[in-house]
Amino acid sequence: MKEVLKNMKKILSLVLCLCMLLTALPLAAMAEDYKEPITLNVFSEVANFGGEQKGWFAKELKDRFNITLNFISTNVDANAYSAGVAAGSLGDIICLGDTGEHFTTALKADLLMDLSAIDMTQYPTLNTYFTKAFDKVSNFAAEQGVEGKYGFSYSVAMEDNAWSEITDPTYGLQVRFDAWEKAGKPSLTSLEDLPAFLKAMQDAVPETADGEKVYAYGGFSDWEDCVMKFTWDLMTLYGYKEADFLGVNYATGDVVNPLDEGSLYYRALKVNNQLYREGLFDPESVSQNFDTYTQKLTNGRYLMALWGWIINNFNSADKAAEKVGFTTFKFADGAPQQLTISTEGGNRLWAIGADCEYPERALELIEWLATEEGAIVSNYGPKGLCWDYNADGIPEMTEFGWACQEAKKETEMPAEYGGGTFEDGENKFNHETIKLEQMVPGKTYSYSYKGWPCYAERYATALSKAWSEEYANGAANGIEFYRSLYEKDPTSISVVPAAAIAYSYPDMSDAAKEKRALFAPVMKQGSWQCVYAESDEQFEQLWNDMVSTCKSYGYDDFVEEKMVSINEAISLALNQ
């Protein structure tokens, strides 16, 4: 009997230990999963926002990672970079506009963290798809005499040379189809036809439904430091890509020097001046910012835009049903720039600040942004509310999600998802990890909703049908229109190969930088003054003054040095 009791005690003791162990396991797991709340400062040269991330995206980050983001942007505070360098700290997550001077300065000032010692296998997406993007930044750093792993380039492709958009070209003439139709469908042969083309459209649609004056074209100045963007970007419609302020056509090898006599930039300035003098160009453009411009476009006050990605601020299903909205057009003699994507990524980059206390958690967040679900959530809103997977495992928008995309400023988010409008809570990075408009590896759909079946269904509208039949020779969207032209005549579209997309322009010499610092503001101001000239004579005088002043500051020396690397990039592109 004693032996039985003894054995029973042993059994009870084992059971008790097992119960204690099982009870402790969730606690251990909870302790392991628990993360203290932290704030990460994001220094950015591409964000159009400063301050704490709010709304639904802030709620996502808080719930998933217990992280709050605080943005410091040079687009909000022009002195943010110099202030950070002077203070010896840029932030925790760093998003730079290129691998140029600011990257080199930050690198040599030890403001960027060397990630070589971090185990990247704990970030499987970055570890699998971003190897070349990390190598690209590391190789550039090595050229500056600094060895290490200092970040990765942005907008990474899963395969090289795929076209970079699915429906709307990044750079493409976007025209209000309804205004074009009301104007009698005017033709558009070349850049110089633009004033007559737009005048006919503005005459047909002189004001919005709310009685506000409509301008054919407008812009803003807060993204500029040298040339006037809303003049320069007209050059993209002839195939030119920016290399600083110079224009490079990687399909032909041709280069536009803006200040050359009779250059394409000069022609575009002349056209914009004519638009202004005929009341077609918004006179408030020089003093307004991106937000004001976007609001005017959203309210229907512009009839032409130059970027496919911005038109959904105006376009909607309701408008499309009435054949109202922006669609892609083309100069008959043009060859629009069509970007491709690279497994090395583009020339912007992601990095971690040297003094970041939580690099693993910062990378965990960035890793999530690069996953399928992270990319979709961070762009289109919370899963289950704005979108979800259907029975076939394919993502599709909810009706609320469509409202969020088509009426961002007005659509209120539920309080439990962070409140405010959808736009208030949008992801403020403005900086991709993976290229959004590409297919998810192994899937039949893209990260972008533009490659989901529900998108094609929603936008197979009266607008797209009318544009397709009356202008685009049966194409369903802008990219399909470009592809159809390219297949018939490869010279009609200027495709930029991945080699050119991936090419990192080397830093300029100190002497060249000093010269650019002198002539760049003259070039920017002079360009705007030319657009606002009241006569041809005044235009020519302002142009000549700008050119002579810029050249006196060493403009030609800068161009000569820059052309060395431009020729190298062209050679890589043409020989790919």
PDB file of N, CA and C in Angstrom, residues 149-194:
ATOM      1  N   LYS A 149      27.322  47.373 -45.406  1.00  0.00           N
ATOM      2  CA  LYS A 149      25.970  47.157 -45.928  1.00  0.00           C
ATOM      3  C   LYS A 149      25.091  48.279 -45.398  1.00  0.00           C
ATOM      4  N   TYR A 150      24.891  49.325 -46.199  1.00  0.00           N
ATOM      5  CA  TYR A 150      24.304  50.564 -45.694  1.00  0.00           C
ATOM      6  C   TYR A 150      22.884  50.834 -46.194  1.00  0.00           C
ATOM      7  N   GLY A 151      22.171  49.776 -46.544  1.00  0.00           N
ATOM      8  CA  GLY A 151      20.797  49.932 -46.961  1.00  0.00           C
ATOM      9  C   GLY A 151      20.554  49.277 -48.299  1.00  0.00           C
ATOM     10  N   PHE A 152      19.393  49.564 -48.879  1.00  0.00           N
ATOM     11  CA  PHE A 152      19.039  48.958 -50.159  1.00  0.00           C
ATOM     12  C   PHE A 152      18.223  49.939 -50.986  1.00  0.00           C
ATOM     13  N   SER A 153      18.260  49.758 -52.291  1.00  0.00           N
ATOM     14  CA  SER A 153      17.514  50.638 -53.183  1.00  0.00           C
ATOM     15  C   SER A 153      16.029  50.291 -53.155  1.00  0.00           C
ATOM     16  N   TYR A 154      15.240  51.241 -53.612  1.00  0.00           N
ATOM     17  CA  TYR A 154      13.787  51.098 -53.502  1.00  0.00           C
ATOM     18  C   TYR A 154      13.173  50.544 -54.792  1.00  0.00           C
ATOM     19  N   SER A 155      11.867  50.238 -54.744  1.00  0.00           N
ATOM     20  CA  SER A 155      11.083  49.835 -55.918  1.00  0.00           C
ATOM     21  C   SER A 155      11.714  48.639 -56.631  1.00  0.00           C
ATOM     22  N   VAL A 156      11.944  47.581 -55.881  1.00  0.00           N
ATOM     23  CA  VAL A 156      12.657  46.410 -56.385  1.00  0.00           C
ATOM     24  C   VAL A 156      11.722  45.515 -57.190  1.00  0.00           C
ATOM     25  N   ALA A 157      12.231  45.021 -58.321  1.00  0.00           N
ATOM     26  CA  ALA A 157      11.461  44.138 -59.201  1.00  0.00           C
ATOM     27  C   ALA A 157      11.775  42.683 -58.908  1.00  0.00           C
ATOM     28  N   MET A 158      10.822  41.836 -59.214  1.00  0.00           N
ATOM     29  CA  MET A 158      11.035  40.398 -59.101  1.00  0.00           C
ATOM     30  C   MET A 158      11.700  39.829 -60.356  1.00  0.00           C
ATOM     31  N   GLU A 159      11.606  40.585 -61.462  1.00  0.00           N
ATOM     32  CA  GLU A 159      12.314  40.215 -62.689  1.00  0.00           C
ATOM     33  C   GLU A 159      12.679  41.488 -63.437  1.00  0.00           C
ATOM     34  N   ASP A 160      13.769  41.440 -64.198  1.00  0.00           N
ATOM     35  CA  ASP A 160      14.250  42.609 -64.921  1.00  0.00           C
ATOM     36  C   ASP A 160      13.448  42.870 -66.196  1.00  0.00           C
ATOM     37  N   ASN A 161      13.345  44.173 -66.522  1.00  0.00           N
ATOM     38  CA  ASN A 161      12.845  44.663 -67.808  1.00  0.00           C
ATOM     39  C   ASN A 161      11.343  44.521 -68.033  1.00  0.00           C
ATOM     40  N   ALA A 162      10.584  44.116 -67.000  1.00  0.00           N
ATOM     41  CA  ALA A 162       9.130  44.204 -67.131  1.00  0.00           C
ATOM     42  C   ALA A 162       8.744  45.682 -67.155  1.00  0.00           C
ATOM     43  N   TRP A 163       7.694  46.024 -67.885  1.00  0.00           N
ATOM     44  CA  TRP A 163       7.237  47.411 -67.884  1.00  0.00           C
ATOM     45  C   TRP A 163       6.774  47.779 -66.490  1.00  0.00           C
ATOM     46  N   SER A 164       6.995  49.022 -66.137  1.00  0.00           N
ATOM     47  CA  SER A 164       6.836  49.405 -64.729  1.00  0.00           C
ATOM     48  C   SER A 164       5.408  49.733 -64.312  1.00  0.00           C
ATOM     49  N   GLU A 165       4.458  49.738 -65.248  1.00  0.00           N
ATOM     50  CA  GLU A 165       3.069  49.989 -64.886  1.00  0.00           C
ATOM     51  C   GLU A 165       2.164  48.952 -65.533  1.00  0.00           C
ATOM     52  N   ILE A 166       0.958  48.859 -64.992  1.00  0.00           N
ATOM     53  CA  ILE A 166      -0.011  47.875 -65.469  1.00  0.00           C
ATOM     54  C   ILE A 166      -1.104  48.524 -66.308  1.00  0.00           C
ATOM     55  N   THR A 167      -1.552  49.710 -65.886  1.00  0.00           N
ATOM     56  CA  THR A 167      -2.653  50.359 -66.611  1.00  0.00           C
ATOM     57  C   THR A 167      -2.310  51.767 -67.077  1.00  0.00           C
ATOM     58  N   ASP A 168      -1.791  52.609 -66.194  1.00  0.00           N
ATOM     59  CA  ASP A 168      -1.547  54.016 -66.512  1.00  0.00           C
ATOM     60  C   ASP A 168      -0.049  54.298 -66.494  1.00  0.00           C
ATOM     61  N   PRO A 169       0.512  54.813 -67.589  1.00  0.00           N
ATOM     62  CA  PRO A 169       1.958  55.090 -67.607  1.00  0.00           C
ATOM     63  C   PRO A 169       2.333  56.166 -66.598  1.00  0.00           C
ATOM     64  N   THR A 170       3.469  55.977 -65.919  1.00  0.00           N
ATOM     65  CA  THR A 170       3.937  56.992 -64.976  1.00  0.00           C
ATOM     66  C   THR A 170       4.047  58.332 -65.678  1.00  0.00           C
ATOM     67  N   TYR A 171       4.710  58.349 -66.817  1.00  0.00           N
ATOM     68  CA  TYR A 171       4.838  59.560 -67.622  1.00  0.00           C
ATOM     69  C   TYR A 171       4.013  59.391 -68.888  1.00  0.00           C
ATOM     70  N   GLY A 172       2.967  60.169 -69.008  1.00  0.00           N
ATOM     71  CA  GLY A 172       2.105  60.077 -70.173  1.00  0.00           C
ATOM     72  C   GLY A 172       1.144  61.247 -70.175  1.00  0.00           C
ATOM     73  N   LEU A 173       0.848  61.757 -71.339  1.00  0.00           N
ATOM     74  CA  LEU A 173      -0.067  62.879 -71.457  1.00  0.00           C
ATOM     75  C   LEU A 173      -1.466  62.416 -71.059  1.00  0.00           C
ATOM     76  N   GLN A 174      -1.980  62.972 -69.963  1.00  0.00           N
ATOM     77  CA  GLN A 174      -3.296  62.607 -69.452  1.00  0.00           C
ATOM     78  C   GLN A 174      -4.264  63.746 -69.759  1.00  0.00           C
ATOM     79  N   VAL A 175      -5.295  63.451 -70.509  1.00  0.00           N
ATOM     80  CA  VAL A 175      -6.212  64.471 -71.011  1.00  0.00           C
ATOM     81  C   VAL A 175      -7.642  64.125 -70.594  1.00  0.00           C
ATOM     82  N   ARG A 176      -8.400  65.145 -70.191  1.00  0.00           N
ATOM     83  CA  ARG A 176      -9.817  64.946 -69.869  1.00  0.00           C
ATOM     84  C   ARG A 176     -10.569  64.585 -71.152  1.00  0.00           C
ATOM     85  N   PHE A 177     -10.963  63.324 -71.235  1.00  0.00           N
ATOM     86  CA  PHE A 177     -11.613  62.822 -72.443  1.00  0.00           C
ATOM     87  C   PHE A 177     -12.914  63.568 -72.727  1.00  0.00           C
ATOM     88  N   ASP A 178     -13.664  63.884 -71.674  1.00  0.00           N
ATOM     89  CA  ASP A 178     -14.946  64.563 -71.862  1.00  0.00           C
ATOM     90  C   ASP A 178     -14.754  65.942 -72.494  1.00  0.00           C
ATOM     91  N   ALA A 179     -13.695  66.652 -72.062  1.00  0.00           N
ATOM     92  CA  ALA A 179     -13.416  67.973 -72.637  1.00  0.00           C
ATOM     93  C   ALA A 179     -12.957  67.830 -74.085  1.00  0.00           C
ATOM     94  N   TRP A 180     -12.140  66.813 -74.357  1.00  0.00           N
ATOM     95  CA  TRP A 180     -11.669  66.562 -75.730  1.00  0.00           C
ATOM     96  C   TRP A 180     -12.841  66.264 -76.661  1.00  0.00           C
ATOM     97  N   GLU A 181     -13.771  65.458 -76.193  1.00  0.00           N
ATOM     98  CA  GLU A 181     -14.931  65.088 -77.003  1.00  0.00           C
ATOM     99  C   GLU A 181     -15.828  66.310 -77.253  1.00  0.00           C
ATOM    100  N   LYS A 182     -16.060  67.105 -76.207  1.00  0.00           N
ATOM    101  CA  LYS A 182     -16.885  68.308 -76.351  1.00  0.00           C
ATOM    102  C   LYS A 182     -16.226  69.330 -77.275  1.00  0.00           C
ATOM    103  N   ALA A 183     -14.902  69.328 -77.309  1.00  0.00           N
ATOM    104  CA  ALA A 183     -14.166  70.281 -78.150  1.00  0.00           C
ATOM    105  C   ALA A 183     -14.115  69.861 -79.605  1.00  0.00           C
ATOM    106  N   GLY A 184     -14.708  68.705 -79.932  1.00  0.00           N
ATOM    107  CA  GLY A 184     -14.702  68.253 -81.322  1.00  0.00           C
ATOM    108  C   GLY A 184     -13.543  67.348 -81.668  1.00  0.00           C
ATOM    109  N   LYS A 185     -12.913  66.765 -80.646  1.00  0.00           N
ATOM    110  CA  LYS A 185     -11.818  65.813 -80.831  1.00  0.00           C
ATOM    111  C   LYS A 185     -10.649  66.408 -81.619  1.00  0.00           C
ATOM    112  N   PRO A 186     -10.080  67.518 -81.118  1.00  0.00           N
ATOM    113  CA  PRO A 186      -8.953  68.138 -81.833  1.00  0.00           C
ATOM    114  C   PRO A 186      -7.738  67.206 -81.908  1.00  0.00           C
ATOM    115  N   SER A 187      -6.953  67.344 -82.949  1.00  0.00           N
ATOM    116  CA  SER A 187      -5.750  66.512 -83.118  1.00  0.00           C
ATOM    117  C   SER A 187      -4.588  67.124 -82.360  1.00  0.00           C
ATOM    118  N   LEU A 188      -3.576  66.317 -82.157  1.00  0.00           N
ATOM    119  CA  LEU A 188      -2.401  66.757 -81.395  1.00  0.00           C
ATOM    120  C   LEU A 188      -1.165  66.138 -82.036  1.00  0.00           C
ATOM    121  N   THR A 189      -0.590  66.868 -82.978  1.00  0.00           N
ATOM    122  CA  THR A 189       0.550  66.332 -83.717  1.00  0.00           C
ATOM    123  C   THR A 189       1.854  66.482 -82.950  1.00  0.00           C
ATOM    124  N   SER A 190       2.078  67.674 -82.369  1.00  0.00           N
ATOM    125  CA  SER A 190       3.368  67.928 -81.719  1.00  0.00           C
ATOM    126  C   SER A 190       3.198  68.854 -80.527  1.00  0.00           C
ATOM    127  N   LEU A 191       4.282  69.086 -79.834  1.00  0.00           N
ATOM    128  CA  LEU A 191       4.297  69.952 -78.664  1.00  0.00           C
ATOM    129  C   LEU A 191       3.712  71.324 -78.988  1.00  0.00           C
ATOM    130  N   GLU A 192       4.059  71.861 -80.113  1.00  0.00           N
ATOM    131  CA  GLU A 192       3.614  73.205 -80.466  1.00  0.00           C
ATOM    132  C   GLU A 192       2.114  73.287 -80.761  1.00  0.00           C
ATOM    133  N   ASP A 193       1.460  72.132 -80.928  1.00  0.00           N
ATOM    134  CA  ASP A 193       0.002  72.121 -81.118  1.00  0.00           C
ATOM    135  C   ASP A 193      -0.753  72.246 -79.795  1.00  0.00           C
ATOM    136  N   LEU A 194      -0.037  72.142 -78.699  1.00  0.00           N
ATOM    137  CA  LEU A 194      -0.692  72.066 -77.392  1.00  0.00           C
ATOM    138  C   LEU A 194      -1.578  73.281 -77.085  1.00  0.00           C
TER     139      LEU A 194
END
